[in-house]
Every structure is written in structure tokens, then in C-alpha cells.
Coordinates of C-alpha atoms in Angstrom, one line a residue:
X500 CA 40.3 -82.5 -23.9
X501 CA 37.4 -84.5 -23.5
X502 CA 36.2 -83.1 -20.6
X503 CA 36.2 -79.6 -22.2
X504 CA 34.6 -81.2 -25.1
X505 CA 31.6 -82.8 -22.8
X506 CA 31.3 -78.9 -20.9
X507 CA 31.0 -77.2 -24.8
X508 CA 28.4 -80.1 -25.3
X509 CA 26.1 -79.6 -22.4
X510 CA 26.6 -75.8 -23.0
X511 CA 25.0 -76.1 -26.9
X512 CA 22.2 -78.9 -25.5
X513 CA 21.3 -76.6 -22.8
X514 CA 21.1 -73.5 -25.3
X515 CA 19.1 -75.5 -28.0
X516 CA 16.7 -77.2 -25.3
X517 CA 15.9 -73.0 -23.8
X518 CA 15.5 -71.9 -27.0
X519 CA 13.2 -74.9 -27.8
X520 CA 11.0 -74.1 -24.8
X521 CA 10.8 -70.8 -26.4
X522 CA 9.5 -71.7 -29.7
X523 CA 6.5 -73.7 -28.2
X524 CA 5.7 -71.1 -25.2
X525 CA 5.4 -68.8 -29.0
X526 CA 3.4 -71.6 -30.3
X527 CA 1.0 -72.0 -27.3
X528 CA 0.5 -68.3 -27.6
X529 CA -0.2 -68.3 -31.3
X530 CA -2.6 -71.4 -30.9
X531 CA -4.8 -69.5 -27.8
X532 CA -4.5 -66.0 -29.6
X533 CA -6.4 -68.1 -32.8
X534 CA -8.4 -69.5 -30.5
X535 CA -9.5 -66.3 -29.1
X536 CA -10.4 -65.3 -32.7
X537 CA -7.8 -62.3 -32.5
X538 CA -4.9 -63.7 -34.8
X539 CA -5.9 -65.8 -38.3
X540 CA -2.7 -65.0 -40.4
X541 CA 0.8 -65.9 -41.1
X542 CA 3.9 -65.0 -38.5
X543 CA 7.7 -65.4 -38.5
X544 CA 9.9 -64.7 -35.7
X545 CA 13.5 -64.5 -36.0
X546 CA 16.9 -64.1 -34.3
X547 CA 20.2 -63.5 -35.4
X548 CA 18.9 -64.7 -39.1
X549 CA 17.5 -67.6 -38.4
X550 CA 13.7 -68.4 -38.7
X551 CA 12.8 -69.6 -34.9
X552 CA 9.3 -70.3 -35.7
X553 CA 7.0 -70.0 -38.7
X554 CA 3.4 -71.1 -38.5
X555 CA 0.2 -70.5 -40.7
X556 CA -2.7 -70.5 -38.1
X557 CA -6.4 -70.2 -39.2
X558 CA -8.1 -69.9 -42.6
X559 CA -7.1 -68.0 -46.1
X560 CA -11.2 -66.9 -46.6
X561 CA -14.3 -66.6 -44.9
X562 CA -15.2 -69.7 -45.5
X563 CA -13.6 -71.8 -43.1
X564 CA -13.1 -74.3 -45.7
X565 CA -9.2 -73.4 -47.0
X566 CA -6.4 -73.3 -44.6
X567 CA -3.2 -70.1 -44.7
X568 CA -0.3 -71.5 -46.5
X569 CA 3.0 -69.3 -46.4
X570 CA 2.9 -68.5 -49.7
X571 CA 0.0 -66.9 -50.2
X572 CA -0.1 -63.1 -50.5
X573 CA -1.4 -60.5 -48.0
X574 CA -2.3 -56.3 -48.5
X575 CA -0.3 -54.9 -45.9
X576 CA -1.1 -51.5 -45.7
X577 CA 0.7 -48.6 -44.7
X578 CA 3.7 -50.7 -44.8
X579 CA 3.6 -50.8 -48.0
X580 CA 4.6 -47.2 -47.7
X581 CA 8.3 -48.3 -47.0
X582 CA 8.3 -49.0 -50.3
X583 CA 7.4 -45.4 -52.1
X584 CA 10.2 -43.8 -49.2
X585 CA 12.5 -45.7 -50.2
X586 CA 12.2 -45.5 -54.0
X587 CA 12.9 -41.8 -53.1
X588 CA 16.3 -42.3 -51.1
X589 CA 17.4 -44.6 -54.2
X590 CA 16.7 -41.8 -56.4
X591 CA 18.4 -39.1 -54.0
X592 CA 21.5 -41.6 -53.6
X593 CA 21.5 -41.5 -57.5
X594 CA 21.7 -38.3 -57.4
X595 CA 18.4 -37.6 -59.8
X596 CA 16.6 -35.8 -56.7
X597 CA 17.1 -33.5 -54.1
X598 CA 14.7 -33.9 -50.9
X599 CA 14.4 -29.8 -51.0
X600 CA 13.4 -29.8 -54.2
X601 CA 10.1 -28.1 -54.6
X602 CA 6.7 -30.2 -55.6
X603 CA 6.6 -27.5 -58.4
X604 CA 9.7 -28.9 -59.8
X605 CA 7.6 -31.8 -61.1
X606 CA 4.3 -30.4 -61.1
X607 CA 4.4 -26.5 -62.3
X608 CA 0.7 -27.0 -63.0
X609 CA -0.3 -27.3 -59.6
X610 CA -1.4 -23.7 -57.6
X611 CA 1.4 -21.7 -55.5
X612 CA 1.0 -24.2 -52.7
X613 CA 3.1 -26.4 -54.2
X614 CA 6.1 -24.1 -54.0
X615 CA 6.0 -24.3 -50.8
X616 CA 6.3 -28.2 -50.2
X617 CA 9.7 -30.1 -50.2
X618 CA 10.1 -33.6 -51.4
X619 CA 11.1 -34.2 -47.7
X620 CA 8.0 -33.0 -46.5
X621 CA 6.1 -35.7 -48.6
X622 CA 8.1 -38.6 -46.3
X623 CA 7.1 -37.7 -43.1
X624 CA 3.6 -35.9 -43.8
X625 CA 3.8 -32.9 -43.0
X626 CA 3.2 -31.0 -46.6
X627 CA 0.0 -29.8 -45.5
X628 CA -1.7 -31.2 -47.6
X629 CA -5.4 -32.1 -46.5
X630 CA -6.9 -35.8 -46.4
X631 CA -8.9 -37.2 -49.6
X632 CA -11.2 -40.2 -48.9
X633 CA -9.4 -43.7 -49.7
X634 CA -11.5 -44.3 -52.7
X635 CA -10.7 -41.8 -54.6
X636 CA -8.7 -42.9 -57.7
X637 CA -5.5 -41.7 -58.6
X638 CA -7.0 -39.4 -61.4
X639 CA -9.8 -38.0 -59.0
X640 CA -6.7 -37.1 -56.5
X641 CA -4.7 -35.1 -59.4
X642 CA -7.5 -33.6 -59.9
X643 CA -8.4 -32.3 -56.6
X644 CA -5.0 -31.5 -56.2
X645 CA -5.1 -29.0 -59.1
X646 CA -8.2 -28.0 -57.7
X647 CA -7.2 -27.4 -53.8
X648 CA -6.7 -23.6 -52.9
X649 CA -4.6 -23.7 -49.4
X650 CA -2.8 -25.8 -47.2
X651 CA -4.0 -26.6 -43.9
X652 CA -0.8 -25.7 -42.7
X653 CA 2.3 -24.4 -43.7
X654 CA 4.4 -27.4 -44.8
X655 CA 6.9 -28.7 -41.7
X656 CA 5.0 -27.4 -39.4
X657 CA 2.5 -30.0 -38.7
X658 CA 1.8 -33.4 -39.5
X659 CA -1.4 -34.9 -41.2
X660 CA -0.8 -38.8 -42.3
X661 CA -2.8 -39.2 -45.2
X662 CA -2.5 -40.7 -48.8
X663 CA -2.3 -37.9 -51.4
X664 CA 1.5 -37.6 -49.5
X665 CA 2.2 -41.4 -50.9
X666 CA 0.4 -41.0 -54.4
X667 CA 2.9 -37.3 -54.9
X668 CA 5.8 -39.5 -54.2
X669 CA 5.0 -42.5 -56.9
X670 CA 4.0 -39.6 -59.4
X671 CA 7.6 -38.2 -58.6
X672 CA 9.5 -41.7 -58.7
X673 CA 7.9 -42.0 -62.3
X674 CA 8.9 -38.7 -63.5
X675 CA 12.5 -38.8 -62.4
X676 CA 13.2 -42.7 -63.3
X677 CA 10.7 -42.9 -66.6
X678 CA 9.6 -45.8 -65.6
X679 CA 6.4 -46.7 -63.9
X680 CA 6.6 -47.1 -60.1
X681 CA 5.7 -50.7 -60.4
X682 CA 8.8 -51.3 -62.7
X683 CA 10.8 -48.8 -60.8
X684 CA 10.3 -50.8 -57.0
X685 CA 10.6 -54.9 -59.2
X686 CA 14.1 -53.2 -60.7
X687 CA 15.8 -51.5 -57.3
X688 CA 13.8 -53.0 -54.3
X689 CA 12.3 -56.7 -55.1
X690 CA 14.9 -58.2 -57.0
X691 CA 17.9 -56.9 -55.4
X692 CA 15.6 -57.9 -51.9
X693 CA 15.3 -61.8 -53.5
X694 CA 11.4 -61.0 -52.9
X695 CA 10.3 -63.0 -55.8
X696 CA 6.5 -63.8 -55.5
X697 CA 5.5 -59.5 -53.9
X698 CA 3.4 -58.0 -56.9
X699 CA 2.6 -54.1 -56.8
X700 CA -1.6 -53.7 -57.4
X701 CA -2.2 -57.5 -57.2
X702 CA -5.5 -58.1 -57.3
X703 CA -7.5 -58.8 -53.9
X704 CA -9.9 -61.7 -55.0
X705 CA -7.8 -63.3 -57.5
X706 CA -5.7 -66.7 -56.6
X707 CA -2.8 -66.4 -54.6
X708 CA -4.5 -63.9 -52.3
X709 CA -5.7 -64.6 -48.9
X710 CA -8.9 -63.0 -49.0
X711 CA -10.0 -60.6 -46.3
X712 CA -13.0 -61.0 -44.3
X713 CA -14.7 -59.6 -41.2
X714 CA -15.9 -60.9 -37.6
X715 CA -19.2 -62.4 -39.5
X716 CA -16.7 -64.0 -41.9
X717 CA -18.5 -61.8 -44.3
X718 CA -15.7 -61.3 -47.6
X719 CA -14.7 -57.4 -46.8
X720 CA -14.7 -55.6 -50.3
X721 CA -10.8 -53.8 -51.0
X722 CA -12.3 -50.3 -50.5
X723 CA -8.7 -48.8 -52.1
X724 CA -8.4 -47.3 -55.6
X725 CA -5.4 -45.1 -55.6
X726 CA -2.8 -47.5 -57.2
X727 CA 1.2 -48.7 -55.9
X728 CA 0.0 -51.0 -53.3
X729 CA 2.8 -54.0 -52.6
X730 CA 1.2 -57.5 -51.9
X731 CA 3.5 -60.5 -50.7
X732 CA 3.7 -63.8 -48.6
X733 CA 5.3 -64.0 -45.7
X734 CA 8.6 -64.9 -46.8
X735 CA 9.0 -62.1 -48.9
X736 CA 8.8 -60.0 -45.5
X737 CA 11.2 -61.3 -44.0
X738 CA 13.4 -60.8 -47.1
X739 CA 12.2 -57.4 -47.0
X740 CA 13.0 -56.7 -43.6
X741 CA 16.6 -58.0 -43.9
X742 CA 17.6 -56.4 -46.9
X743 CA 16.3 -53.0 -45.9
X744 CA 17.7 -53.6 -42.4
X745 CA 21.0 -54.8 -43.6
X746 CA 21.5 -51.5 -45.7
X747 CA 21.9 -53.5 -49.1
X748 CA 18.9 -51.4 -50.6
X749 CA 19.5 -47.9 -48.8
X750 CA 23.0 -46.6 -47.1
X751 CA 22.4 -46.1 -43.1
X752 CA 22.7 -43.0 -43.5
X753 CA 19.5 -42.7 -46.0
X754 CA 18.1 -45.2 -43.9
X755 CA 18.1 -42.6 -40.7
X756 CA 16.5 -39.7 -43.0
X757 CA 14.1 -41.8 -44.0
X758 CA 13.0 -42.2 -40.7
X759 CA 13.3 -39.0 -39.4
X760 CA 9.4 -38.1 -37.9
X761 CA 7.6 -35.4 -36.8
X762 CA 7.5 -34.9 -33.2
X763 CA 4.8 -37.7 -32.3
X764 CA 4.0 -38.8 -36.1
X765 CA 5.3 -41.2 -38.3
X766 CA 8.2 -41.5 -41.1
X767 CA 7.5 -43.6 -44.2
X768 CA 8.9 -46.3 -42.4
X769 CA 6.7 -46.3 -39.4
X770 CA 8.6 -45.7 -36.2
X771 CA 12.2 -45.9 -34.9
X772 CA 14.2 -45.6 -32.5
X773 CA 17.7 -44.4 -32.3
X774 CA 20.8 -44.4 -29.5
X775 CA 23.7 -42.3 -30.2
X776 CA 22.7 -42.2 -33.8
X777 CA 22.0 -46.2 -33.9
X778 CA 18.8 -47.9 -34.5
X779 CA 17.6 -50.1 -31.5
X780 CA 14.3 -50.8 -32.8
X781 CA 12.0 -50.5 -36.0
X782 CA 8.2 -50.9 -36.2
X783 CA 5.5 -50.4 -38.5
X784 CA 1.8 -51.4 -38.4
X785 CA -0.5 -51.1 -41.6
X786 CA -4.2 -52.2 -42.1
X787 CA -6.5 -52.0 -45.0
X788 CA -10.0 -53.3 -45.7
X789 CA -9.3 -56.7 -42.8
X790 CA -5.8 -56.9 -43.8
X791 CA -3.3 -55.8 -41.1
X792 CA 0.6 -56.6 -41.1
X793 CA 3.3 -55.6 -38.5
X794 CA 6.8 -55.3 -38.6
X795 CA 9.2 -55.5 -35.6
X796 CA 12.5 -55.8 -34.8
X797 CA 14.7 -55.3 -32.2
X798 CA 18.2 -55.2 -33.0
X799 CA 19.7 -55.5 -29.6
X800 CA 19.1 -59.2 -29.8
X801 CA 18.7 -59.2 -33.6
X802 CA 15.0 -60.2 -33.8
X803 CA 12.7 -60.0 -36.1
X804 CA 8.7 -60.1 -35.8
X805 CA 6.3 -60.1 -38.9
X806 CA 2.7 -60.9 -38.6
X807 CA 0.1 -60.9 -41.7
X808 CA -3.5 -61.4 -41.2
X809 CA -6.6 -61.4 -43.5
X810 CA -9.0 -60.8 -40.5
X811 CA -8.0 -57.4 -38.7
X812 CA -8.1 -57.5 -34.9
X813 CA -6.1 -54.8 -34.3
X814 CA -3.9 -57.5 -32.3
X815 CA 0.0 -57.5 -34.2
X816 CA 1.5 -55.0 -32.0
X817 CA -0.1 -56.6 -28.3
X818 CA 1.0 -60.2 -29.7
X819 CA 4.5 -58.7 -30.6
X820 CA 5.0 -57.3 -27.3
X821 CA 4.5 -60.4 -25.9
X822 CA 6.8 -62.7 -28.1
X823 CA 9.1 -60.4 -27.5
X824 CA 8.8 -60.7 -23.9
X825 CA 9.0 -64.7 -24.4
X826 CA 12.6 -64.1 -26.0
X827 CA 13.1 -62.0 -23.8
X828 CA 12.2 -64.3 -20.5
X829 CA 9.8 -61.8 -18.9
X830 CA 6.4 -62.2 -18.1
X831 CA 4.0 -62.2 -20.6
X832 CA 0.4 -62.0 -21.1
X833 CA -1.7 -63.1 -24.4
X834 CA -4.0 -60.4 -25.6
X835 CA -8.1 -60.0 -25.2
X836 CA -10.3 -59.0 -27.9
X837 CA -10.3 -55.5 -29.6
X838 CA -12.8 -52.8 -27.9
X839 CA -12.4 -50.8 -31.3
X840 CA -13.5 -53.1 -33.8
X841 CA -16.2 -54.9 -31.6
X842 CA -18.2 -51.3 -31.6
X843 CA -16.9 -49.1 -34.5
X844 CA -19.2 -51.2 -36.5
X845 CA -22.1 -50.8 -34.4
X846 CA -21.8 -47.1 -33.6
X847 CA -21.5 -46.4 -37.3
X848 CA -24.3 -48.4 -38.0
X849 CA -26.6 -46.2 -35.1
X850 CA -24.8 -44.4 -33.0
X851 CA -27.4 -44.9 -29.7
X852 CA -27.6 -48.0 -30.0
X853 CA -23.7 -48.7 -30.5
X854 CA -22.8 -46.6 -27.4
X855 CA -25.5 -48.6 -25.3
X856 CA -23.3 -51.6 -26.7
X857 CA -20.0 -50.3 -25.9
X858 CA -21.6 -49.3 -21.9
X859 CA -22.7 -52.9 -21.9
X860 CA -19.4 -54.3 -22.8
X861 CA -18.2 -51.9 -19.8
X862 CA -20.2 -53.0 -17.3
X863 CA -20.0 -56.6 -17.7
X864 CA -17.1 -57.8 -20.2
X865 CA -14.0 -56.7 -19.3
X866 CA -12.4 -60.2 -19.0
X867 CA -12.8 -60.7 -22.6
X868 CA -12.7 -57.3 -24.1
X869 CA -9.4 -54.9 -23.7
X870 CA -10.0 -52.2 -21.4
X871 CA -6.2 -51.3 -21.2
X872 CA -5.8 -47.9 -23.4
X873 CA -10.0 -47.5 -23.6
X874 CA -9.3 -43.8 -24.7
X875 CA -7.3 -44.9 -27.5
X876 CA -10.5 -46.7 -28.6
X877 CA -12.8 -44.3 -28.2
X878 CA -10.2 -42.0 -30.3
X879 CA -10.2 -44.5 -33.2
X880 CA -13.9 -44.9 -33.2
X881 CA -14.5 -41.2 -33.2
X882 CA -12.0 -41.3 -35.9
X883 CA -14.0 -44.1 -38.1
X884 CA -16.5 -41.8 -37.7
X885 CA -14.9 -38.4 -38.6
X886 CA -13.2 -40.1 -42.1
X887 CA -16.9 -40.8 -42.7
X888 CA -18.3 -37.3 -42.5
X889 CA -20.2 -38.3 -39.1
X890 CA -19.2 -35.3 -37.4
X891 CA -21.7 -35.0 -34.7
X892 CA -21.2 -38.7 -34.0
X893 CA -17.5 -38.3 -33.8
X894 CA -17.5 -35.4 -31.5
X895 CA -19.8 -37.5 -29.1
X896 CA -17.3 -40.2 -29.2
X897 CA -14.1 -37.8 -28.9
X898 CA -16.0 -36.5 -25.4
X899 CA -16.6 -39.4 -23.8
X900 CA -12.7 -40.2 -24.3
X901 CA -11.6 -36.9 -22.8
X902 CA -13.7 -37.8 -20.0
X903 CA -11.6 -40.4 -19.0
X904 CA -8.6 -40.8 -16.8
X905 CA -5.7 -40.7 -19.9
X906 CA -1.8 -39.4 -20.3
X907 CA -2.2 -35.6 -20.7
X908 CA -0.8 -36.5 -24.5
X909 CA -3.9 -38.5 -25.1
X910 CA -6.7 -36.2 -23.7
X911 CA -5.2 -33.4 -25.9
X912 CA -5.9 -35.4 -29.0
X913 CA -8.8 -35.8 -28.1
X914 CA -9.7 -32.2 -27.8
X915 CA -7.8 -31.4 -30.8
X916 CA -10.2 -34.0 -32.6
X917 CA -13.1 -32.0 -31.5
X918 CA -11.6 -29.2 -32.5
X919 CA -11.0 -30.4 -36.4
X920 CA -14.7 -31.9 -36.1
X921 CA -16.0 -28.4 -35.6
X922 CA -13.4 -26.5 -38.1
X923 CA -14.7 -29.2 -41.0
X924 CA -18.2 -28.1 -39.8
X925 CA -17.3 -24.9 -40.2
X926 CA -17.8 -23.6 -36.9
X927 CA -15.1 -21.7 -36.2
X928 CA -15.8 -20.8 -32.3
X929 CA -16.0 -24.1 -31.1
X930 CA -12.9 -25.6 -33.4
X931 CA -10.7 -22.4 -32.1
X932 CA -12.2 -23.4 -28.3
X933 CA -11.2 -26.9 -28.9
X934 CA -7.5 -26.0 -30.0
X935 CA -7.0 -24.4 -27.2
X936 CA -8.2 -26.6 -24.6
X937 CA -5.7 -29.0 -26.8
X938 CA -2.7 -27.0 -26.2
X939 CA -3.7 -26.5 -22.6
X940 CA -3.7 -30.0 -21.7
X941 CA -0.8 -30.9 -23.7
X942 CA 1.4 -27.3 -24.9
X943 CA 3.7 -29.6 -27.2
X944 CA 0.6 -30.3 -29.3
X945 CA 1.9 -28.4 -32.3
X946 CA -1.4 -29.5 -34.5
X947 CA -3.5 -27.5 -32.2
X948 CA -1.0 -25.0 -31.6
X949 CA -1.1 -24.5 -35.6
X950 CA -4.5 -24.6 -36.1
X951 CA -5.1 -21.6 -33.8
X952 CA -2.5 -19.4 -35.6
X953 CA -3.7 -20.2 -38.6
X954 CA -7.5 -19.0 -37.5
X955 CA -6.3 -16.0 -35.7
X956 CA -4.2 -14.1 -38.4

């Protein structure tokens, strides 16, 4: 009996002492990756729910002078997003909503269009509905809504991630429940979820915030004014994660429609992945104005990875990959600095002189900067560009991507970029040109493949 006691022992010793080493191989990486001015935020890692490591690295302003705690609150973005989706499923589950019910239901005042659109498609973006700049307010988007003549596409059959999608659903959550959306989400989501310190539209600058600043640890103003945004610590993120996760906010089954995407988009809950109808993995990213949060988990070996940071690097996801490479004892690399963020800025700023930059960073600094998915920058720049009405810029940007060795997937989003530069020109020969060199290099493109229906009828 003994002995057997003495083998259990050294079994549970040698367990704790492996995972141990994992905890401060996570650590050494978190320590270099703050180093390397790529992470300054807050991070949890679990497993099997339990909180392996927790750590606040770097500082909660631009100032240098005020360390992270783990209860201060972060913006997180598009993740916030989970929360408007599934506010919906709770509703449907109540049975107040149908997901085919018709936007006119609720808003008969808008024009035809809105016959056309399904609840459902407001989930997964694909109501055709066009993009409005992030600063417009919530009464300047009702207004353009009641305003806006077509489509860009007939709902479901195409997929543009944008905003007005998210602001429809609050408007609906408040007409079905009569209560504000704020209220609505602190009733069925926070409280039932334990998330006790998340506020909905707390403010930016005031206390409790960590406050978002850039690469010049310049403060970066919150340059979003439509309302609903959630804001919450760390902690509250993991409670989040588990609840929604553990199906004590939303069945499974609403859980899998919520998460049901459009062939290469995203769902309100970011992106999942499914075996024989189970979820294996779940992962979101969001950013907003230097904030940027990422949600991961893996439920093979039941972890869990949240990151919140204050000073956007575009870094969450690479540093993921490798924790979870860590855990899962594979080989693991710690991430180099962004190529997108160190030239969006300069390109916007003159476009010349910002290329010259990013050629210079080319030649001579690919040990420091991440030359690994280059086209993917080059996309996102063009991309800065193109939400900014630089057109011509973009288009430049979008060309020298295309030019690049790339998965065929890639270089036809590319062209399709160029393609929706010229259509918001108005040029209708090149955008049409564009389409179709989209669909050629990638035929399951069904953006592309839409666009050029829609111009030819």
C-alpha cells in the first residue's frame, strides 16, 4: 500500500513540476514579447478551469508612470459583438423573435430593402448592407439607413463585416425586450455570467480604464460613437468565456447558429470550428482605437487564452499560437514586430514616402519586423487606406500585394479590393476588370463573383 502510495506521489510531483515549467516557459515569453514592445496588456491562460497563469505586464497609460492591474477595464472590440449575438439567441430561445423575421418587422419605416433582410442575416453580415464610417453616431446611422436606396448585394449572398449590422441588432434587442440594450445584456448576460465590474459605453478616459495609446505613447483618442460597446477586466473575460462556453447563457444548439459564418467570414462570435457537429475550437480578435483583445480556446485540452492590451500590435493571435504550442510541448517561436502598424501610419500620412519606408524595412529589417504573411499587410494597409477614402493610395497598396508570391485565396482579395476601390470611384470598367481577375484567381470568391452579376444585369 505504501508503495502504490509513493508511485501515485511521484506521478502528481512529476505532473505539477511539467506543468510548472510550463507556466514560466509562458512567463519568459510574456516578459521578451513586452520587451519587444509587442504585448503591454493583461493575459490569462487556463486549463481545465483553472487559471495557470495570470500576469499584468507593462503600463495602463502612455505615461510610463502607472503599471496594468487586473482589474482595470479594457475596449475590446469586435468581441464585444458576442454580446449583441447573443442577446438575439436569448430572445429567439424566449421565443419573442424569429431569426427569419424580416428587418421590416421592426422597422416598417425603412425603404423596400429592408424586406429583404432576415434577422439571421444581421449575425453573420451578410444583409447587404454597405459600410458607414465608425464615427458616425447612432442617430447619423438611422438616418442614413432611411436614406440608403439599394443593397450592395442581395442579403445571404455575400458578406460585408461592418457596424450598421451590430447597431440593427441593439435597435431590435430594445424593441422586442423594452428595455435598453445596456439593461437588457446587465439582466441576461453579466449577472447570470458573475461579470460584475464589465460596463456597456464606459467611458475611455475616465478611472478604471486603461487608457489606449500609440507607438509614440501618444494617448489615441476613442474614435467610436455608435453606442453598446462592453468594457471589462480581465477577469470578467474569463467569466465570460466560461459561461458562454459552458452553455449556461445560450443552449448548444443556439450556440452553433450563432456561429454559423459565411463561407470565409465571420459569425458574431468570431470563428469556430466544429467536428461531427462539436466545437473544437473558438476564437475571436477585436481592436478599436489601440485596444485589441483575443479570445481562444481549445477545447480538446480545455484551454482557454485571453489577452487585453491598451497598445495594439496586432500581436494576440501570433502570441496565442505560441502558448498554445507551450501546452502543447511543440516548438515555439515568440513573435517580431507588426509590418502593418509600423507603415499604415506613415503611408497614410504621405504615401511616397511611406512606401520608401516600408522598401527600407524590406531590404534591411527583416529580423525585427514580420515578413511571414507580408500580403496580408499590404492588404490591411490598403484597407486603412480605402476606409479613409484614399482610393488611389489603396489601389497602389492592393497592387503591390498581388504582386507577391501569396495562397491563390489571398491574391484574389486582393484583386477584389481593387476592384471595390474602382466601383466606389465609380469607374465601372476597371471595378468589373478587377472582379473578374478576382474570381479567376480564386472562383469560390463569391464577393467578386456577386459584384459582377450585380453590374452586368
Amino acid at each position: 500500500m505504501k508503495k502504490v502510495f509513493l508511485i501515485y506521489l511521484s506521478y502528481f510531483i512529476a505532473i505539477a513540476s511539467f506543468a510548472q515549467k510550463e507556466v514560466q516557459q509562458i512567463d519568459s515569453v510574456m516578459q521578451v514579447a513586452l520587451r519587444r514592445g509587442i504585448f503591454n496588456g493583461n493575459i490569462i491562460v487556463a486549463q481545465k478551469g483553472k487559471i495557470l497563469y495570470q500576469q499584468s505586464l507593462g503600463s495602463a497609460d502612455g505615461s510610463d508612470n502607472n503599471p496594468l492591474t487586473p482589474d482595470l477595464r479594457f475596449d475590446v472590440g469586435s468581441v464585444s459583438k458576442e454580446f449583441n449575438g447573443t442577446a438575439m439567441m436569448i430572445l429567439k430561445e424566449q421565443g419573442k423573435l424569429s431569426l427569419d423575421n424580416t428587418l421590416s418587422t421592426y422597422f416598417p419605416e425603412f425603404p423596400s430593402w429592408a424586406k429583404q433582410i432576415k434577422l439571421r442575416h444581421l449575425i453573420n453580415y451578410t444583409s447587404g448592407l454597405p459600410i458607414l464610417t465608425p464615427s458616425n453616431t447612432d442617430t447619423d446611422i438611422y438616418s442614413s439607413l432611411l436614406a440608403l436606396k439599394n443593397l450592395a448585394f442581395d442579403p445571404g449572398s455575400g458578406y460585408i463585416y461592418n457596424h450598421v449590422n451590430v447597431y440593427l441588432q441593439m435597435r431590435v434587442i430594445e424593441k422586442v425586450s423594452g428595455q435598453s440594450y445596456a439593461a437588457f445584456i446587465q439582466q441576461h448576460i453579466l449577472t447570470p455570467a458573475g461579470m460584475t465590474e464589465t460596463r456597456v459605453d464606459y467611458p475611455t478616459n475616465a478611472a478604471g480604464m486603461a487608457i489606449a495609446f500609440d507607438n509614440e505613447r501618444r494617448t489615441t483618442p476613442y474614435g467610436q460613437n455608435m453606442t453598446g460597446w462592453v468594457r471589462l477586466p480581465i477577469g470578467d473575460f474569463y467569466k465570460w468565456t466560461e459561461a458562454l462556453h459552458q452553455y449556461r447563457i445560450i443552449s448548444r444548439e443556439s450556440f452553433a447558429e450563432l456561429a454559423a459564418n459565411f463561407p470565409g467570414g465571420e459569425s458574431s462570435l468570431g470563428t469556430t470550428g466544429f467536428e461531427n457537429g462539436e466545437l473544437i475550437w473558438h476564437q475571436h480578435q477585436g481592436s478599436n482605437s489601440n485596444y485589441e483583445a483575443a479570445l481562444y480556446s481549445y477545447f480538446p485540452d480545455q484551454v482557454t487564452i485571453l489577452m487585453m492590451t491598451n497598445n495594439q500590435q496586432m500581436k494576440v493571435l501570433p502570441l496565442k499560437s505560441t502558448i498554445l504550442n507551450i501546452l502543447q510541448h511543440k516548438p515555439f517561436t515568440i513573435p517580431k514586430r507588426s509590418l502593418y502598424l509600423a507603415i499604415r501610419d506613415k503611408i497614410l500620412a504621405n504615401a511616397d514616402t511611406g512606401i520608401a519606408y516600408y522598401l527600407q524595412l524590406r531590404a534591411s529589417q527583416q529580423d525585427t519586423y514580420d515578413f511571414s504573411f507580408e500580403i496580408g499587410d499590404l492588404i490591411s494597409t490598403g484597407k486603412y487606406l480605402q476606409r479613409r477614402s484614399r482610393y488611389d493610395d489603396a489601389i497602389r497598396l492592393f497592387n503591390m500585394a498581388v504582386q507577391l508570391d501569396g495562397k491563390p485565396v489571398d491574391l484574389a482579395y486582393g484583386y477584389e479590393l481593387i476592384g471595390e476601390c474602382y466601383r466606389q470611384k465609380g469607374d465601372k470598367k476597371l471595378a468589373l476588370e478587377y472582379y473578374r481577375k478576382a474570381v479567376e484567381k480564386n472562383p469560390d470568391n463569391k464577393n467578386a463573383a456577386n459584384m459582377i452579376e450585380k453590374m452586368t444585369e
